[in-house]
Amino acid sequence: MTMLDAGFPGRDAGGPAPTIIGTSPEPRANVVLRSAEFRRGREESWRELDDLVQRVEKRGIRSVSADELEKMPLLYRSALSSLSVARSIALDRNLLRYLESLTLRAYLIVYGPRTSLFAGLGQFFRRGFPAAVRKVGWHILISFSALVIGIIAGYLIVASDEEWFNAIMPDDLSDGRGPTVTAEELRTTELFAPWPGFKNAFIVFANYLFRHNSMVAILSFGLGFMAGVPTLLLMVYQGLILGAFIAIHARRGVFVDFIGWLSIHGVTELGAFVLCGAAGLLVAEKILFPGRYTRLESLAIHGKQAAIIVGGSVAMLFIAGIIEGGFRQLVGVTSWRFAFAGVTAVLWFLYFMSGRKEEQHGPPT
């Protein structure tokens, strides 16, 4: 006995007719009669769809033939139409529940995703993320400009008076570096410090860096809902911190070594920050200037693009955390660090430019 038989007593199941509280036997008989008439001519297509859905659920999509797969959307739409009619004429509730369950299960098969999790991630990083980044060129430029303005301001402020360093720098980021640090201390404890070992490098330090940087990056995106002003201020503040660090190292004669030490991971890390800022500015633009859509409609349309950028940027920060926490101190020569940073920059540029021809000319036929 199928679910349809069990859900509709009085036919095939041999059970009593459904009881309707507060009605006389005559209306109850009318309901059964109307349900039976409704089922006649439709039940065969429901059973066929149910059979196909069960086969796919148990053995996968390859268990049905090409003809059956082509027929399944037609059967699904027919069942959906039957459900609409059944709701309008208030048929037996068990039958309604059966049709609701059948159409939901069929929908997941007909219109559900056809790719696995890994295939979906591959599609995201191969096409989705680079394409989304290429569409926000002006937002990236504005975000990057805010960061540069902060770097210049931070450098000039601390270079004029190093006491400003403590006012700008959060305690958890200074790590003993400040107005009292010497050039030798910077070389031995920071720029060319020995590798801390696998556990401290890849697990402890890299995990801390990833969590901290991801929080800041996602915050810069989230603040875009406030017209983008806090996003720009946060980008400027991140630049202030970096500019203050540059000034401290430059005044002690280790500017080049510091830039090399920073660049090995900074290309990826700062790039991710800039992209998250750009995503926040995209959200701000679509809220302030929704065009022909309402603000909610505009946000729904473009919010997906911004979310894609943030998701890819978080993955970039994970890579930056691995480089900074695990590999940076293994490269102990400044020139090699610059070379590594240069290769990284070229690879990211090629990655974000990938797929442009396919967008312009369409997929190959």
Coordinates of C-alpha atoms in Angstrom, one line a residue:
M1 CA 0.0 0.0 0.0
T2 CA 1.5 3.4 -1.0
M3 CA 1.4 6.6 0.9
L4 CA -1.4 7.7 -1.4
D5 CA -3.5 4.7 -0.5
A6 CA -2.8 5.2 3.2
G7 CA -3.4 8.9 3.0
F8 CA -6.8 8.5 1.4
P9 CA -9.0 6.0 3.3
G10 CA -12.0 4.7 1.5
R11 CA -10.2 3.6 -1.6
D12 CA -8.1 0.5 -1.8
A13 CA -7.3 0.8 1.9
G14 CA -10.7 -0.5 3.1
G15 CA -10.8 1.9 6.0
P16 CA -13.7 4.1 7.2
A17 CA -14.4 7.3 5.5
P18 CA -12.7 10.4 7.1
T19 CA -14.6 11.9 10.0
I20 CA -15.5 15.6 9.8
I21 CA -16.4 17.0 13.2
G22 CA -19.7 18.9 13.3
T23 CA -21.1 17.6 10.0
S24 CA -23.8 15.1 9.1
P25 CA -23.1 11.8 7.2
E26 CA -24.4 13.2 4.0
P27 CA -21.8 16.1 3.6
R28 CA -19.1 13.6 4.7
A29 CA -20.2 11.3 1.8
N30 CA -20.1 14.2 -0.6
V31 CA -16.5 15.0 0.4
V32 CA -15.5 11.4 -0.2
L33 CA -17.3 11.4 -3.5
R34 CA -15.6 14.7 -4.6
S35 CA -12.2 13.4 -3.6
A36 CA -12.7 10.1 -5.5
E37 CA -13.8 12.1 -8.6
F38 CA -10.8 14.3 -8.2
R39 CA -8.4 11.4 -8.0
R40 CA -9.8 9.7 -11.1
G41 CA -7.7 10.5 -14.1
R42 CA -4.9 12.1 -12.0
E43 CA -3.8 9.3 -9.7
E44 CA -1.8 7.5 -12.4
S45 CA 0.4 10.5 -13.0
W46 CA 0.9 11.0 -9.2
R47 CA 2.0 7.4 -8.8
E48 CA 4.4 7.7 -11.8
L49 CA 6.0 10.8 -10.3
D50 CA 6.1 9.2 -6.9
D51 CA 7.9 6.2 -8.3
L52 CA 10.5 8.3 -10.1
V53 CA 11.1 10.4 -7.0
Q54 CA 11.6 7.3 -4.8
R55 CA 14.1 5.8 -7.3
V56 CA 16.1 9.0 -7.4
E57 CA 16.0 9.4 -3.6
K58 CA 17.2 5.8 -3.2
R59 CA 19.6 5.2 -6.1
G60 CA 20.4 8.7 -7.5
I61 CA 19.6 10.6 -10.6
R62 CA 21.2 8.0 -12.8
S63 CA 18.6 5.4 -11.9
V64 CA 16.1 7.0 -14.3
S65 CA 16.4 7.0 -18.0
A66 CA 16.7 10.1 -20.2
D67 CA 13.1 9.9 -21.3
E68 CA 11.9 9.6 -17.7
L69 CA 14.1 12.5 -16.7
E70 CA 12.6 14.6 -19.4
K71 CA 9.1 13.7 -18.3
M72 CA 9.7 14.4 -14.6
P73 CA 9.2 18.2 -14.9
L74 CA 5.9 17.7 -16.7
L75 CA 4.7 15.3 -14.0
Y76 CA 5.8 17.7 -11.3
R77 CA 3.9 20.7 -12.8
S78 CA 0.8 18.4 -13.2
A79 CA 1.0 17.4 -9.5
L80 CA 1.5 21.1 -8.5
S81 CA -1.6 22.0 -10.5
S82 CA -3.5 19.2 -8.8
L83 CA -2.4 20.5 -5.4
S84 CA -3.6 24.0 -6.3
V85 CA -7.0 22.7 -7.3
A86 CA -7.2 20.5 -4.2
R87 CA -6.5 23.4 -1.9
S88 CA -9.2 25.5 -3.6
I89 CA -12.0 23.0 -3.3
A90 CA -10.9 21.8 0.2
L91 CA -10.5 18.1 -0.4
D92 CA -9.5 15.5 2.1
R93 CA -6.7 16.8 4.3
N94 CA -4.7 13.5 4.0
L95 CA -4.7 13.9 0.2
L96 CA -3.6 17.5 0.5
R97 CA -0.7 16.4 2.7
Y98 CA 0.3 13.7 0.2
L99 CA 0.3 16.1 -2.7
E100 CA 2.3 18.7 -0.7
S101 CA 4.9 16.1 0.2
L102 CA 5.1 14.7 -3.3
T103 CA 5.5 18.1 -4.9
L104 CA 8.2 19.2 -2.4
R105 CA 10.2 16.1 -3.0
A106 CA 9.9 16.4 -6.7
Y107 CA 10.9 20.1 -6.6
L108 CA 14.1 19.2 -4.9
I109 CA 14.9 16.7 -7.6
V110 CA 13.8 18.8 -10.6
Y111 CA 15.1 22.2 -9.5
G112 CA 17.6 21.2 -6.8
P113 CA 21.4 21.7 -7.3
R114 CA 23.0 19.2 -9.6
T115 CA 26.6 19.6 -8.3
S116 CA 28.3 18.3 -5.3
L117 CA 29.8 20.5 -2.5
F118 CA 33.3 20.3 -4.0
A119 CA 32.1 21.0 -7.5
G120 CA 30.2 24.0 -6.2
L121 CA 33.3 25.3 -4.4
G122 CA 35.3 24.7 -7.5
Q123 CA 32.8 26.7 -9.6
F124 CA 32.9 29.5 -6.9
F125 CA 36.6 29.9 -6.9
R126 CA 37.1 29.3 -10.6
R127 CA 34.5 31.7 -12.0
G128 CA 32.2 33.2 -9.3
F129 CA 34.8 35.0 -7.1
P130 CA 37.0 36.5 -9.9
A131 CA 33.9 37.6 -11.9
A132 CA 32.4 39.4 -8.9
V133 CA 35.7 41.2 -8.1
R134 CA 36.0 42.4 -11.7
K135 CA 32.6 44.1 -11.4
V136 CA 33.6 46.4 -8.5
G137 CA 36.6 48.2 -10.0
W138 CA 35.7 51.7 -8.8
H139 CA 34.8 50.4 -5.3
I140 CA 38.2 48.7 -5.1
L141 CA 39.9 51.9 -6.1
I142 CA 38.0 53.9 -3.4
S143 CA 38.7 51.3 -0.8
F144 CA 42.4 51.1 -1.7
S145 CA 42.6 54.9 -1.7
A146 CA 41.2 55.1 1.8
L147 CA 43.9 52.6 3.0
V148 CA 46.7 54.6 1.3
I149 CA 45.5 57.8 2.9
G150 CA 45.6 56.1 6.3
I151 CA 49.1 54.8 5.6
I152 CA 50.4 58.2 4.7
A153 CA 48.7 59.9 7.6
G154 CA 50.0 57.3 10.1
Y155 CA 53.5 57.5 8.8
L156 CA 53.6 61.4 9.0
I157 CA 52.1 61.5 12.4
V158 CA 54.4 58.9 14.0
A159 CA 57.5 60.2 12.1
S160 CA 56.9 63.7 13.6
D161 CA 56.4 62.4 17.1
E162 CA 56.8 58.7 18.0
E163 CA 54.7 59.1 21.1
W164 CA 51.7 59.0 18.8
F165 CA 52.5 55.4 18.1
N166 CA 51.0 54.2 21.4
A167 CA 47.8 56.3 20.8
I168 CA 47.3 54.8 17.3
M169 CA 48.3 51.2 17.9
P170 CA 46.1 48.7 19.7
D171 CA 47.9 46.9 22.6
D172 CA 47.4 43.4 21.1
L173 CA 49.1 44.5 17.9
S174 CA 52.1 46.4 19.2
D175 CA 53.8 43.3 20.7
G176 CA 56.6 45.3 22.3
R177 CA 57.2 47.4 19.2
G178 CA 57.1 51.1 20.0
P179 CA 59.1 54.3 20.6
T180 CA 61.6 52.4 22.9
V181 CA 62.4 49.5 20.6
T182 CA 65.9 49.4 18.9
A183 CA 66.8 48.4 15.4
E184 CA 68.6 45.3 16.7
E185 CA 65.6 44.2 18.6
L186 CA 63.4 44.6 15.5
R187 CA 65.9 42.5 13.5
T188 CA 66.2 39.7 16.0
T189 CA 62.7 39.5 17.4
E190 CA 60.6 40.4 14.4
L191 CA 62.2 40.7 10.9
F192 CA 64.6 37.8 11.1
A193 CA 63.3 36.0 14.2
P194 CA 63.9 32.2 14.1
W195 CA 61.1 29.9 12.9
P196 CA 58.9 29.1 16.0
G197 CA 58.2 25.5 15.0
F198 CA 55.3 23.8 13.2
K199 CA 52.8 23.9 16.1
N200 CA 53.3 27.6 17.0
A201 CA 53.6 28.7 13.3
F202 CA 50.8 26.8 11.6
I203 CA 48.4 26.1 14.4
V204 CA 48.6 28.8 17.1
F205 CA 49.9 31.9 15.3
A206 CA 48.2 31.3 11.9
N207 CA 44.9 30.6 13.6
Y208 CA 45.1 33.8 15.6
L209 CA 45.9 35.8 12.5
F210 CA 43.1 34.3 10.5
R211 CA 40.5 34.9 13.2
H212 CA 41.6 38.5 13.9
N213 CA 41.9 39.5 10.2
S214 CA 38.7 37.9 9.2
M215 CA 36.8 39.7 12.0
V216 CA 38.2 43.1 10.8
A217 CA 37.5 42.3 7.1
I218 CA 33.9 41.1 7.7
L219 CA 33.3 44.2 9.9
S220 CA 34.4 46.5 7.1
F221 CA 31.9 44.8 4.8
G222 CA 29.1 44.8 7.4
L223 CA 29.6 48.5 8.1
G224 CA 28.6 49.2 4.5
F225 CA 25.0 49.1 5.5
M226 CA 25.6 52.4 7.3
A227 CA 26.0 54.4 4.0
G228 CA 29.7 53.2 3.7
V229 CA 31.2 55.9 5.9
P230 CA 32.2 53.5 8.7
T231 CA 33.7 51.2 6.1
L232 CA 35.9 54.0 4.8
L233 CA 36.9 55.1 8.3
L234 CA 37.9 51.5 9.2
M235 CA 40.0 51.3 6.0
V236 CA 41.7 54.6 6.9
Y237 CA 42.3 53.3 10.5
Q238 CA 43.9 50.1 9.2
G239 CA 46.1 52.3 7.1
L240 CA 47.0 54.4 10.2
I241 CA 48.2 51.3 12.0
L242 CA 50.3 50.2 9.0
G243 CA 51.7 53.7 8.5
A244 CA 52.7 53.9 12.2
F245 CA 54.6 50.6 11.9
I246 CA 56.4 51.8 8.8
A247 CA 57.5 55.0 10.5
I248 CA 58.9 53.1 13.5
H249 CA 61.0 50.9 11.3
A250 CA 62.0 53.6 8.9
R251 CA 63.4 55.8 11.7
R252 CA 65.6 52.8 12.8
G253 CA 67.0 52.2 9.4
V254 CA 65.2 48.9 8.7
F255 CA 62.6 50.3 6.2
V256 CA 63.5 48.0 3.3
D257 CA 63.7 44.9 5.5
F258 CA 60.3 45.7 7.0
I259 CA 58.6 46.2 3.6
G260 CA 60.1 42.9 2.5
W261 CA 58.9 41.2 5.7
L262 CA 55.5 42.7 5.3
S263 CA 55.1 42.1 1.6
I264 CA 55.5 38.4 1.7
H265 CA 52.0 38.1 3.2
G266 CA 50.8 41.7 2.8
V267 CA 50.0 41.3 -0.9
T268 CA 47.3 38.7 0.0
E269 CA 46.2 40.1 3.3
L270 CA 45.9 43.7 2.3
G271 CA 44.3 42.7 -0.9
A272 CA 41.6 40.8 1.0
F273 CA 41.0 43.9 3.3
V274 CA 40.6 46.1 0.2
L275 CA 38.1 43.7 -1.4
C276 CA 36.0 43.5 1.8
G277 CA 36.0 47.3 1.9
A278 CA 34.9 47.3 -1.7
A279 CA 32.1 44.9 -1.0
G280 CA 30.9 47.2 1.8
L281 CA 30.9 50.2 -0.5
L282 CA 28.9 48.2 -3.1
V283 CA 26.3 47.5 -0.5
A284 CA 26.3 51.2 0.5
E285 CA 25.9 52.3 -3.1
K286 CA 22.9 50.1 -3.8
I287 CA 21.2 51.3 -0.6
L288 CA 21.8 55.0 -1.3
F289 CA 21.2 54.8 -5.1
P290 CA 18.9 51.8 -5.8
G291 CA 18.0 53.0 -9.3
R292 CA 14.7 51.7 -10.6
Y293 CA 14.4 49.2 -7.8
T294 CA 13.4 49.7 -4.2
R295 CA 16.3 49.7 -1.7
L296 CA 15.4 46.2 -0.5
E297 CA 15.2 44.9 -4.1
S298 CA 18.5 46.5 -5.0
L299 CA 20.2 45.1 -1.9
A300 CA 18.8 41.6 -2.7
I301 CA 20.1 41.8 -6.3
H302 CA 23.6 43.1 -5.5
G303 CA 24.0 41.7 -2.0
K304 CA 24.8 38.3 -3.5
Q305 CA 27.7 39.7 -5.4
A306 CA 29.1 41.4 -2.3
A307 CA 28.7 38.2 -0.3
I308 CA 30.7 36.3 -3.0
I309 CA 33.5 38.9 -2.7
V310 CA 33.6 38.6 1.1
G311 CA 33.5 34.8 1.0
G312 CA 36.5 34.7 -1.4
S313 CA 38.3 37.4 0.6
V314 CA 38.0 35.3 3.8
A315 CA 39.7 32.4 1.9
M316 CA 42.4 34.8 0.9
L317 CA 42.9 35.7 4.6
F318 CA 43.2 32.0 5.4
I319 CA 46.0 31.8 2.8
A320 CA 47.6 35.0 4.2
G321 CA 47.5 33.5 7.7
I322 CA 49.3 30.4 6.5
I323 CA 52.0 32.5 4.8
E324 CA 52.5 34.9 7.6
G325 CA 52.3 32.4 10.5
G326 CA 54.1 29.5 8.8
F327 CA 56.3 30.5 5.9
R328 CA 57.3 34.1 6.4
Q329 CA 60.1 33.3 8.9
L330 CA 61.4 30.4 6.8
V331 CA 62.3 33.0 4.1
G332 CA 65.1 34.8 5.8
V333 CA 66.5 37.0 3.0
T334 CA 64.8 40.3 2.1
S335 CA 65.3 40.0 -1.6
W336 CA 63.7 36.5 -1.6
R337 CA 60.7 38.0 0.3
F338 CA 60.3 40.6 -2.3
A339 CA 60.5 38.0 -5.0
F340 CA 57.9 35.9 -3.2
A341 CA 55.6 38.9 -2.9
G342 CA 56.1 39.7 -6.6
V343 CA 55.1 36.2 -7.7
T344 CA 52.1 36.3 -5.3
A345 CA 50.9 39.6 -6.8
V346 CA 51.3 38.3 -10.4
L347 CA 49.4 35.1 -9.5
W348 CA 46.5 37.0 -7.9
F349 CA 46.3 39.4 -10.9
L350 CA 46.2 36.5 -13.3
Y351 CA 43.6 34.7 -11.1
F352 CA 41.3 37.7 -11.0
M353 CA 41.6 38.3 -14.7
S354 CA 40.8 34.7 -15.5
G355 CA 37.6 34.0 -17.4
R356 CA 37.3 37.4 -19.0
K357 CA 37.3 36.0 -22.5
E358 CA 34.5 33.6 -21.6
E359 CA 32.4 36.5 -20.3
Q360 CA 33.0 38.5 -23.4
H361 CA 32.4 35.8 -26.0
G362 CA 30.3 33.4 -24.0
P363 CA 31.1 29.7 -23.3
P364 CA 32.5 27.7 -26.2
T365 CA 30.0 25.9 -28.3

